[in-house]
CSV table of C-alpha atoms in Angstrom, one decimal:
chain,number,residue,atom,x,y,z
F,1,MET,CA,132.2,102.1,116.5
F,2,LYS,CA,129.1,104.0,115.4
F,3,ARG,CA,131.3,106.0,113.0
F,4,LEU,CA,132.6,102.8,111.5
F,5,VAL,CA,129.1,101.5,111.1
F,6,LEU,CA,127.9,104.6,109.3
F,7,LEU,CA,131.0,104.5,107.1
F,8,PHE,CA,130.3,101.0,106.2
F,9,TRP,CA,126.7,101.8,105.1
F,10,PHE,CA,127.9,104.9,103.3
F,11,ILE,CA,130.2,102.7,101.2
F,12,LEU,CA,127.4,100.3,100.4
F,13,PHE,CA,125.1,103.2,99.5
F,14,PHE,CA,127.9,104.5,97.2
F,15,LEU,CA,128.1,101.1,95.5
F,16,TYR,CA,124.3,101.1,95.0
F,17,SER,CA,124.3,104.6,93.6
F,18,CYS,CA,127.1,103.7,91.2
F,19,GLN,CA,124.7,101.4,89.4
F,20,SER,CA,123.1,104.6,87.8
F,21,LYS,CA,124.0,105.4,84.2
F,22,LYS,CA,126.6,108.0,83.6
F,23,GLY,CA,125.4,111.3,82.4
F,24,GLU,CA,122.2,111.3,84.3
F,25,ASN,CA,121.4,114.2,86.7
F,26,SER,CA,123.0,114.0,90.1
F,27,PHE,CA,121.0,113.3,93.3
F,28,LEU,CA,119.4,116.0,95.3
F,29,PRO,CA,121.7,117.3,98.1
F,30,LEU,CA,120.9,115.5,101.3
F,31,SER,CA,119.7,118.8,102.9
F,32,GLU,CA,117.0,119.0,100.2
F,33,LEU,CA,115.6,115.6,100.8
F,34,GLN,CA,112.1,115.6,102.3
F,35,PRO,CA,111.1,113.6,105.3
F,36,LEU,CA,109.2,110.4,104.8
F,37,THR,CA,106.5,108.8,107.1
F,38,LEU,CA,105.6,105.1,107.0
F,39,GLY,CA,102.8,103.5,109.0
F,40,MET,CA,103.0,99.8,110.2
F,41,MET,CA,101.0,97.3,112.2
F,42,PRO,CA,102.6,95.3,115.0
F,43,THR,CA,103.9,92.6,112.7
F,44,LEU,CA,107.4,91.5,111.5
F,45,GLU,CA,106.9,92.4,107.8
F,46,GLY,CA,108.5,95.7,108.4
F,47,LEU,CA,111.6,94.4,110.2
F,48,PRO,CA,114.1,95.4,107.4
F,49,PHE,CA,112.8,99.0,107.6
F,50,HIS,CA,113.2,99.0,111.4
F,51,ILE,CA,116.7,97.5,111.1
F,52,ALA,CA,117.7,100.1,108.6
F,53,LYS,CA,116.5,102.9,110.8
F,54,SER,CA,117.9,101.5,114.1
F,55,GLU,CA,121.3,100.7,112.7
F,56,GLY,CA,121.9,104.1,111.1
F,57,ILE,CA,121.5,103.0,107.5
F,58,TYR,CA,118.8,105.6,106.7
F,59,ASP,CA,121.0,108.2,108.5
F,60,SER,CA,123.9,107.3,106.2
F,61,LEU,CA,121.5,107.6,103.2
F,62,GLY,CA,120.4,111.0,104.4
F,63,LEU,CA,116.7,110.0,104.7
F,64,ASP,CA,114.6,111.3,107.6
F,65,LEU,CA,112.2,108.3,108.1
F,66,THR,CA,109.5,108.3,110.8
F,67,ILE,CA,107.7,105.0,111.5
F,68,LEU,CA,104.2,105.3,112.9
F,69,PRO,CA,102.7,102.3,114.8
F,70,PHE,CA,99.1,101.2,114.4
F,71,ASN,CA,97.2,98.5,116.1
F,72,SER,CA,94.3,98.1,113.6
F,73,ALA,CA,93.9,98.3,109.9
F,74,ASP,CA,91.1,100.8,110.3
F,75,ASP,CA,93.3,103.3,112.2
F,76,ARG,CA,96.1,102.8,109.8
F,77,ASP,CA,93.9,103.3,106.7
F,78,ALA,CA,92.2,106.4,108.2
F,79,ALA,CA,95.6,108.0,108.9
F,80,PHE,CA,96.7,107.2,105.3
F,81,GLN,CA,93.5,108.6,103.8
F,82,THR,CA,93.8,111.9,105.7
F,83,GLY,CA,97.4,112.4,104.6
F,84,GLN,CA,99.0,111.8,108.0
F,85,MET,CA,101.7,109.6,106.4
F,86,ASP,CA,103.2,109.0,103.0
F,87,GLY,CA,103.1,105.3,103.0
F,88,MET,CA,102.2,102.1,104.9
F,89,ILE,CA,102.6,98.4,105.0
F,90,THR,CA,99.3,97.0,104.1
F,91,ASP,CA,97.6,93.9,102.6
F,92,TYR,CA,96.1,93.4,99.1
F,93,PRO,CA,92.4,93.3,100.2
F,94,SER,CA,92.8,96.5,102.3
F,95,ALA,CA,94.6,98.3,99.4
F,96,ILE,CA,91.9,97.3,96.9
F,97,VAL,CA,89.1,98.5,99.2
F,98,LEU,CA,90.8,101.8,99.6
F,99,GLN,CA,91.0,102.2,95.9
F,100,ALA,CA,87.7,100.8,94.9
F,101,ILE,CA,85.4,102.1,97.7
F,102,HIS,CA,87.2,105.1,99.1
F,103,HIS,CA,88.8,106.3,95.8
F,104,THR,CA,92.2,106.6,97.5
F,105,ASP,CA,95.0,107.0,94.9
F,106,LEU,CA,97.8,104.7,95.9
F,107,GLY,CA,100.4,102.4,94.5
F,108,LEU,CA,101.9,99.2,95.9
F,109,ILE,CA,105.7,99.6,95.4
F,110,LEU,CA,107.2,96.4,97.0
F,111,LYS,CA,106.3,93.0,98.4
F,112,ASN,CA,106.9,92.4,102.1
F,113,ASP,CA,107.7,89.0,103.5
F,114,GLY,CA,105.6,87.6,106.4
F,115,TYR,CA,103.0,85.2,107.4
F,116,PHE,CA,100.1,84.8,109.9
F,117,CYS,CA,99.3,81.8,112.0
F,118,PHE,CA,95.8,80.5,112.6
F,119,ILE,CA,95.8,80.2,116.4
F,120,VAL,CA,93.2,78.1,118.3
F,121,SER,CA,92.5,78.5,122.0
F,122,LYS,CA,93.9,75.8,124.1
F,123,LYS,CA,90.5,75.4,125.8
F,124,SER,CA,88.6,75.2,122.5
F,125,ARG,CA,89.6,71.6,122.0
F,126,ILE,CA,89.9,72.2,118.2
F,127,ASN,CA,92.4,69.8,116.7
F,128,GLN,CA,91.6,69.9,113.1
F,129,LEU,CA,89.9,72.4,110.7
F,130,GLU,CA,86.7,70.4,110.4
F,131,GLU,CA,86.0,71.1,114.1
F,132,LEU,CA,85.6,74.9,113.5
F,133,LYS,CA,81.9,74.7,112.8
F,134,ASN,CA,79.9,77.1,115.1
F,135,LYS,CA,83.1,78.4,116.6
F,136,ASN,CA,83.9,82.1,117.2
F,137,ILE,CA,86.7,83.1,114.8
F,138,ALA,CA,87.7,86.7,115.1
F,139,VAL,CA,88.4,88.6,112.0
F,140,SER,CA,89.4,92.1,110.8
F,141,ARG,CA,86.8,92.9,108.1
F,142,ASN,CA,88.1,93.4,104.5
F,143,THR,CA,91.7,92.6,105.4
F,144,VAL,CA,93.9,89.6,104.9
F,145,ILE,CA,92.6,88.3,108.3
F,146,GLU,CA,89.1,87.8,106.9
F,147,TYR,CA,90.4,86.8,103.5
F,148,ALA,CA,92.7,84.0,104.9
F,149,THR,CA,89.9,82.9,107.2
F,150,ASP,CA,87.5,82.3,104.3
F,151,LEU,CA,90.2,80.5,102.3
F,152,LEU,CA,90.8,78.3,105.4
F,153,LEU,CA,87.1,77.5,105.7
F,154,GLY,CA,87.0,76.6,102.0
F,155,LYS,CA,89.9,74.2,102.6
F,156,ALA,CA,88.0,72.6,105.4
F,157,GLY,CA,84.9,72.2,103.1
F,158,MET,CA,82.9,74.8,105.1
F,159,SER,CA,81.1,78.0,104.4
F,160,TYR,CA,81.7,81.2,106.3
F,161,THR,CA,78.0,81.0,107.3
F,162,GLU,CA,78.9,77.9,109.4
F,163,VAL,CA,81.1,79.8,111.8
F,164,ASN,CA,80.7,83.0,113.9
F,165,LYS,CA,83.0,85.8,112.7
F,166,PRO,CA,83.1,88.6,115.3
F,167,GLU,CA,84.9,91.6,114.0
F,168,ILE,CA,87.9,92.4,116.2
F,169,GLY,CA,90.2,94.8,114.3
F,170,LEU,CA,92.7,95.5,117.0
F,171,THR,CA,95.5,92.9,116.9
F,172,PRO,CA,96.4,93.2,120.7
F,173,LEU,CA,92.7,92.8,121.5
F,174,ARG,CA,92.3,89.7,119.4
F,175,LEU,CA,95.3,88.2,121.2
F,176,GLN,CA,93.9,89.2,124.6
F,177,MET,CA,90.5,87.7,123.8
F,178,LEU,CA,92.2,84.5,122.7
F,179,GLN,CA,94.2,84.4,125.9
F,180,CYS,CA,91.0,84.9,128.0
F,181,ASN,CA,89.1,82.3,125.9
F,182,GLN,CA,86.6,84.8,124.7
F,183,ILE,CA,87.1,83.7,121.1
F,184,ASP,CA,88.0,80.2,119.8
F,185,ALA,CA,90.5,81.2,117.1
F,186,SER,CA,91.9,83.9,114.8
F,187,PHE,CA,94.7,84.6,112.4
F,188,LEU,CA,97.5,86.4,114.3
F,189,PRO,CA,100.8,87.8,113.0
F,190,ASP,CA,104.0,87.6,114.9
F,191,PRO,CA,104.9,88.5,117.5
F,192,ALA,CA,101.3,88.1,118.7
F,193,ALA,CA,101.2,84.5,117.3
F,194,SER,CA,104.3,83.5,119.2
F,195,ILE,CA,103.1,85.1,122.4
F,196,ALA,CA,99.9,83.0,122.1
F,197,MET,CA,101.8,79.8,121.3
F,198,ASN,CA,104.1,80.5,124.3
F,199,SER,CA,100.9,80.4,126.4
F,200,LYS,CA,100.1,76.9,125.0
F,201,HIS,CA,97.6,78.0,122.4
F,202,ARG,CA,98.2,76.2,119.1
F,203,SER,CA,98.7,77.0,115.5
F,204,LEU,CA,96.8,74.8,113.1
F,205,ILE,CA,98.0,76.3,109.8
F,206,SER,CA,99.7,79.4,108.4
F,207,THR,CA,99.1,81.7,105.5
F,208,GLN,CA,102.3,80.2,104.0
F,209,GLU,CA,100.7,76.8,104.0
F,210,LEU,CA,97.6,78.3,102.4
F,211,GLY,CA,99.8,79.8,99.7
F,212,ILE,CA,98.6,83.4,100.4
F,213,ASP,CA,100.8,86.2,99.2
F,214,PHE,CA,99.3,89.3,100.7
F,215,THR,CA,101.5,92.1,102.1
F,216,ALA,CA,103.0,95.1,100.4
F,217,THR,CA,104.3,98.6,101.1
F,218,ALA,CA,102.1,101.2,99.5
F,219,PHE,CA,102.5,105.0,99.0
F,220,SER,CA,100.0,107.6,98.0
F,221,ARG,CA,100.3,108.8,94.4
F,222,LYS,CA,101.1,112.3,95.8
F,223,ALA,CA,104.1,110.9,97.6
F,224,ILE,CA,105.1,108.8,94.6
F,225,ASP,CA,105.0,112.0,92.4
F,226,GLU,CA,106.6,114.4,94.9
F,227,LYS,CA,109.0,112.1,96.8
F,228,ARG,CA,110.4,109.8,94.2
F,229,ARG,CA,114.0,110.0,95.4
F,230,GLU,CA,113.1,109.7,99.0
F,231,ILE,CA,111.1,106.5,98.3
F,232,GLY,CA,114.0,105.2,96.2
F,233,LEU,CA,116.2,105.7,99.2
F,234,LEU,CA,113.7,104.0,101.4
F,235,VAL,CA,113.8,100.9,99.1
F,236,THR,CA,117.6,101.0,99.0
F,237,GLY,CA,117.6,101.1,102.8
F,238,TYR,CA,115.2,98.2,102.9
F,239,ASN,CA,117.5,96.1,100.8
F,240,LEU,CA,120.5,97.0,103.0
F,241,GLY,CA,118.3,96.1,106.0
F,242,VAL,CA,117.8,92.7,104.5
F,243,ASP,CA,121.5,92.4,104.0
F,244,TYR,CA,122.1,93.3,107.6
F,245,ILE,CA,119.7,90.7,108.9
F,246,LYS,CA,121.5,88.0,106.8
F,247,MET,CA,125.0,89.2,107.6
F,248,HIS,CA,124.8,89.7,111.4
F,249,PRO,CA,123.9,87.3,114.2
F,250,GLN,CA,120.4,88.0,115.6
F,251,LYS,CA,122.0,88.8,119.0
F,252,GLU,CA,123.4,92.0,117.5
F,253,TRP,CA,119.9,93.3,116.5
F,254,GLU,CA,117.5,91.6,118.8
F,255,HIS,CA,116.9,94.9,120.5
F,256,VAL,CA,115.0,95.9,117.4
F,257,LEU,CA,112.7,92.9,117.8
F,258,ILE,CA,112.1,93.9,121.4
F,259,GLU,CA,111.3,97.5,120.3
F,260,MET,CA,108.8,96.0,117.9
F,261,GLY,CA,107.0,94.2,120.7
F,262,VAL,CA,108.7,90.8,120.8
F,263,PRO,CA,109.1,89.7,124.4
F,264,GLU,CA,112.8,89.3,125.3
F,265,SER,CA,112.2,85.7,126.2
F,266,LEU,CA,110.9,84.9,122.7
F,267,THR,CA,113.5,86.7,120.6
F,268,GLY,CA,115.5,83.5,120.0
F,269,LEU,CA,112.4,81.3,119.4
F,270,ILE,CA,110.4,83.4,117.0
F,271,ALA,CA,110.4,82.1,113.4
F,272,LEU,CA,111.3,85.1,111.2
F,273,PRO,CA,110.3,85.3,107.6
F,274,ASN,CA,112.9,84.6,104.9
F,275,TYR,CA,113.4,88.3,104.0
F,276,GLN,CA,114.2,89.0,100.4
F,277,LYS,CA,115.3,92.2,98.7
F,278,ALA,CA,112.6,94.4,97.2
F,279,THR,CA,110.5,92.8,94.4
F,280,ARG,CA,107.2,93.8,92.9
F,281,PRO,CA,104.0,92.8,94.6
F,282,SER,CA,102.3,89.8,93.2
F,283,ALA,CA,99.8,90.6,90.4
F,284,GLU,CA,98.3,87.1,90.9
F,285,GLY,CA,97.9,87.8,94.6
F,286,VAL,CA,96.2,91.1,93.9
F,287,GLU,CA,93.9,89.4,91.4
F,288,LYS,CA,92.9,86.6,93.8
F,289,ALA,CA,92.1,89.2,96.6
F,290,MET,CA,90.1,91.2,94.2
F,291,ARG,CA,88.1,88.1,93.2
F,292,TRP,CA,87.3,87.3,96.8
F,293,LEU,CA,86.2,90.9,97.5
F,294,LYS,CA,83.8,90.8,94.5
F,295,GLU,CA,82.4,87.4,95.5
F,296,ASN,CA,81.6,88.8,98.9
F,297,ARG,CA,80.2,91.9,97.4
F,298,ARG,CA,82.6,94.2,99.2
F,299,ILE,CA,83.6,96.0,96.0
F,300,PRO,CA,81.7,96.7,92.7
F,301,GLU,CA,81.7,94.1,90.0
F,302,THR,CA,82.8,96.8,87.6
F,303,TYR,CA,86.0,97.5,89.6
F,304,SER,CA,89.2,96.7,87.8
F,305,GLU,CA,92.7,97.1,89.2
F,306,LYS,CA,93.9,100.5,88.2
F,307,ASN,CA,97.7,100.6,88.2
F,308,LEU,CA,97.6,99.4,91.8
F,309,ILE,CA,101.0,97.9,91.5
F,310,ASP,CA,103.6,100.6,90.9
F,311,THR,CA,106.7,99.3,89.0
F,312,THR,CA,108.8,102.4,89.5
F,313,TYR,CA,111.1,101.0,92.3
F,314,THR,CA,111.3,97.3,91.7
F,315,PRO,CA,112.7,94.8,90.9
F,316,THR,CA,116.1,96.6,90.6
F,317,ALA,CA,115.3,98.9,93.6
F,318,THR,CA,117.9,101.4,92.6
F,319,ILE,CA,117.6,105.0,93.6
F,320,ILE,CA,115.3,106.9,91.2
F,321,LYS,CA,116.7,110.0,89.5
């Protein structure tokens, strides 16, 4: 059965590669492909990557992909800055801060699908946004968590100075503190959000409802320059992972969700994003995040987005020669 699966993905890969123009140089032999390392937080934005790796799609493409897990944006970004990985799933504010403040040369290559839920503690007695005044809302500084929190407060007609915003960067710790009623609310990604709601905490709103487009896969410029074909294969595998999710019942790949931290009892209840094939990150989303960072004096007023969105691999997402 495993051989048949690999054969199936090899045929799909062949069809993808046939989209290339005749007369171009042939691909590197598989033995010459370099390994690729991708960092991710405990969220579901990266599910198509995990599916492609778990179901042998990347094996059939000849790509040696390592996925590194991180529990906080700080740890992820530090590993990226020190060259411990080629790429990562990140958010627009985090990527901008890396470029503007830390002078990290990176490019956002594709948009990831996902959303975060604003979870309020069941003991907080918060039923509407206007009741957030003077409450403890945990954030991860300079990330989409804080960005979405400020947009949420604006929607409620409140200033960020009217709430307490303790910085809790670790996603599992924010969930634990919510469960123990040490904070009143926080934006949480799935599976943490579903775990909280399963414990009777409630979601008041999501980033989808706030209209926030915020997540992308980024690579260092060094990797983009030196591993173009490997990143092209990664994107091809991502698209095939999206196909796999849509073509196969969840029961066939729920083991991947469990490996990503979704409790087995919640695999059938969790609301998955509507995964789409690779497209370019949103220029408008990047612009809005940049404006928020400037308004809060997190980056210099003189900063302007410097080719942060890399157009090499999308929207066609074909393998790059």
